[in-house]
Coordinates of C-alpha atoms in Angstrom, one line a residue:
M1 CA 122.3 66.0 30.4
T2 CA 124.4 66.8 33.5
E3 CA 128.2 66.0 32.0
M4 CA 129.2 67.9 28.7
E5 CA 132.5 66.9 26.5
S6 CA 132.9 70.5 25.0
F7 CA 131.3 72.6 28.2
T8 CA 131.7 73.5 31.6
F9 CA 128.3 75.2 32.8
V10 CA 127.0 78.1 35.7
Q11 CA 124.2 77.7 37.2
H12 CA 123.2 81.6 38.0
T13 CA 119.3 82.0 39.9
I14 CA 117.8 85.9 38.6
T15 CA 115.1 87.9 39.5
S16 CA 112.7 88.4 36.6
S17 CA 111.5 91.7 35.8
Y18 CA 108.8 93.3 37.9
I19 CA 105.7 94.6 38.0
R20 CA 104.4 91.6 35.5
E21 CA 102.3 92.5 32.5
Y22 CA 98.9 91.2 33.3
T23 CA 97.7 91.4 37.3
Y24 CA 96.9 87.3 37.2
A25 CA 100.1 86.4 36.5
T26 CA 101.4 85.7 40.4
V27 CA 99.1 84.3 42.6
Q28 CA 98.9 86.1 45.6
D29 CA 100.1 89.9 44.9
Q30 CA 101.6 91.8 41.9
G31 CA 104.7 92.5 44.3
D32 CA 105.6 88.6 44.2
T33 CA 109.2 87.7 42.6
L34 CA 109.7 85.5 40.4
Q35 CA 112.9 83.4 39.7
L36 CA 114.5 82.3 36.5
H37 CA 117.1 79.5 36.5
V38 CA 119.6 80.1 33.7
K39 CA 122.2 78.6 32.5
Q40 CA 125.8 79.6 31.4
Y41 CA 128.1 77.3 29.1
I42 CA 131.2 77.9 29.0
P43 CA 133.8 76.1 26.4
R44 CA 136.5 74.0 28.3
V45 CA 138.7 74.9 25.1
I46 CA 138.9 78.4 24.3
K47 CA 140.7 79.2 20.7
Q48 CA 143.7 81.2 21.0
D49 CA 143.0 83.6 18.5
A50 CA 139.0 84.9 20.3
A51 CA 139.1 87.9 17.6
N52 CA 135.9 86.6 16.2
A53 CA 133.9 85.2 19.6
I54 CA 130.6 85.0 20.1
T55 CA 128.1 84.9 22.6
I56 CA 124.9 83.5 22.1
I57 CA 121.9 84.2 23.8
A58 CA 119.1 81.5 23.4
F59 CA 115.6 81.5 23.4
G60 CA 114.0 78.4 23.7
A61 CA 110.2 76.6 23.0
L62 CA 107.8 77.3 25.6
G63 CA 107.6 74.0 27.8
M64 CA 111.1 72.6 26.4
P65 CA 113.8 72.8 29.3
K66 CA 116.8 74.8 28.6
E67 CA 119.0 71.2 28.3
L68 CA 116.9 69.7 25.4
Y69 CA 119.7 72.3 23.6
E70 CA 123.0 70.8 24.7
P71 CA 123.6 68.5 22.1
L72 CA 122.9 71.6 19.6
W73 CA 125.5 73.5 21.5
E74 CA 127.8 70.6 21.6
E75 CA 127.5 70.5 17.7
L76 CA 127.7 74.2 17.5
Y77 CA 131.3 73.9 19.3
R78 CA 132.1 71.1 16.8
Q79 CA 131.7 73.8 13.9
S80 CA 133.7 76.5 15.4
T81 CA 136.5 74.4 15.8
F82 CA 136.5 73.7 12.3
S83 CA 135.6 77.8 11.4
S84 CA 138.0 80.6 11.1
K85 CA 134.7 82.8 10.6
F86 CA 134.0 82.1 14.9
S87 CA 134.2 81.1 17.8
I88 CA 132.1 81.0 21.2
D89 CA 132.9 82.8 24.1
S90 CA 129.7 81.4 26.2
I91 CA 126.2 80.4 25.4
W92 CA 122.8 81.7 28.1
I93 CA 119.8 80.2 27.9
A94 CA 117.0 80.4 30.8
D95 CA 114.2 78.4 31.9
L96 CA 111.1 81.3 31.1
V97 CA 109.4 81.7 34.9
N98 CA 106.9 78.8 33.6
T99 CA 109.2 76.1 32.4
G100 CA 111.4 73.7 33.4
I101 CA 113.9 75.0 37.2
S102 CA 112.0 78.1 36.7
A103 CA 108.5 77.1 37.0
T104 CA 109.7 74.7 40.4
L105 CA 111.0 77.8 41.6
N106 CA 108.3 79.5 41.4
E107 CA 105.3 76.4 41.7
E108 CA 103.7 78.8 45.0
K109 CA 103.5 82.0 43.3
L110 CA 102.7 81.6 39.3
G111 CA 99.1 82.3 38.6
D112 CA 97.6 82.0 34.8
G113 CA 99.1 85.2 33.2
P114 CA 102.3 84.0 30.9
S115 CA 103.2 86.9 28.7
W116 CA 105.6 86.6 25.9
I117 CA 106.4 90.3 26.1
E118 CA 107.4 89.5 29.5
D119 CA 109.5 87.2 28.8
S120 CA 111.2 89.4 26.6
R121 CA 112.2 91.7 29.1
D122 CA 113.4 89.0 31.6
M123 CA 115.9 88.0 29.3
F124 CA 117.1 91.6 28.8
L125 CA 117.6 91.8 32.4
L126 CA 119.1 89.2 32.3
I127 CA 121.4 90.6 29.6
N128 CA 121.8 94.0 31.7
L129 CA 122.2 91.9 34.4
F130 CA 125.7 89.6 32.8
R131 CA 126.8 92.1 30.2
N132 CA 130.6 92.0 31.4
Q133 CA 130.8 88.2 31.2
M134 CA 129.2 88.5 27.6
R135 CA 131.7 89.4 24.8
R136 CA 129.8 91.2 21.8
P137 CA 128.4 90.8 19.3
L138 CA 125.9 89.0 20.8
I139 CA 124.1 86.7 18.3
G140 CA 120.2 85.3 19.6
L141 CA 119.0 82.0 18.6
A142 CA 116.0 80.8 19.0
H143 CA 113.6 77.7 18.0
S144 CA 109.5 78.4 18.2
A145 CA 108.0 80.4 20.2
G146 CA 111.5 81.9 21.8
G147 CA 111.8 83.4 18.0
V148 CA 108.5 85.7 19.2
I149 CA 110.7 86.4 22.2
L150 CA 113.6 87.4 20.5
S151 CA 111.6 89.0 17.9
H152 CA 109.9 91.3 21.2
L153 CA 113.3 91.7 22.6
D154 CA 115.0 93.3 19.4
F155 CA 111.9 95.3 18.7
F156 CA 112.3 97.3 21.4
H157 CA 116.0 97.4 21.7
P158 CA 117.4 97.1 17.9
R159 CA 120.8 97.8 18.8
L160 CA 120.8 94.8 21.2
F161 CA 122.2 92.3 18.6
L162 CA 124.5 94.5 16.7
R163 CA 128.3 94.7 16.8

């Protein structure tokens, strides 16, 4: 899906966390850097009263490209337009280093050592890099293995998703 009714999006590519948890996470050398492909969704129309605006940090399931969730973002936006309780400031989601566009970027370097804990570190890095563009509160939204990644992230940084 390239055109969305309710959102524009910005694509980012960032370097993943370093050093990877397992030595065999990269083919050649532990010093190899892996890339994450990230999408930031920004509503085309922003509510005037943005006091209840949230930033959603999404964690997808293994093997599912981040674009698969775009119909969900549209529905969440639609629901927010009827609600006085919340509005969406932005939605952020990244392909894991071995999934989707990230896997294509990393195909020459990927080894056989994926780690869900490492994926949590990558998302923590993403949040830190773009924190100035993320209005609090941050809301974690996860599907399947993304729930494990979100749980790990919340475990090692319990205040991250608090107001």
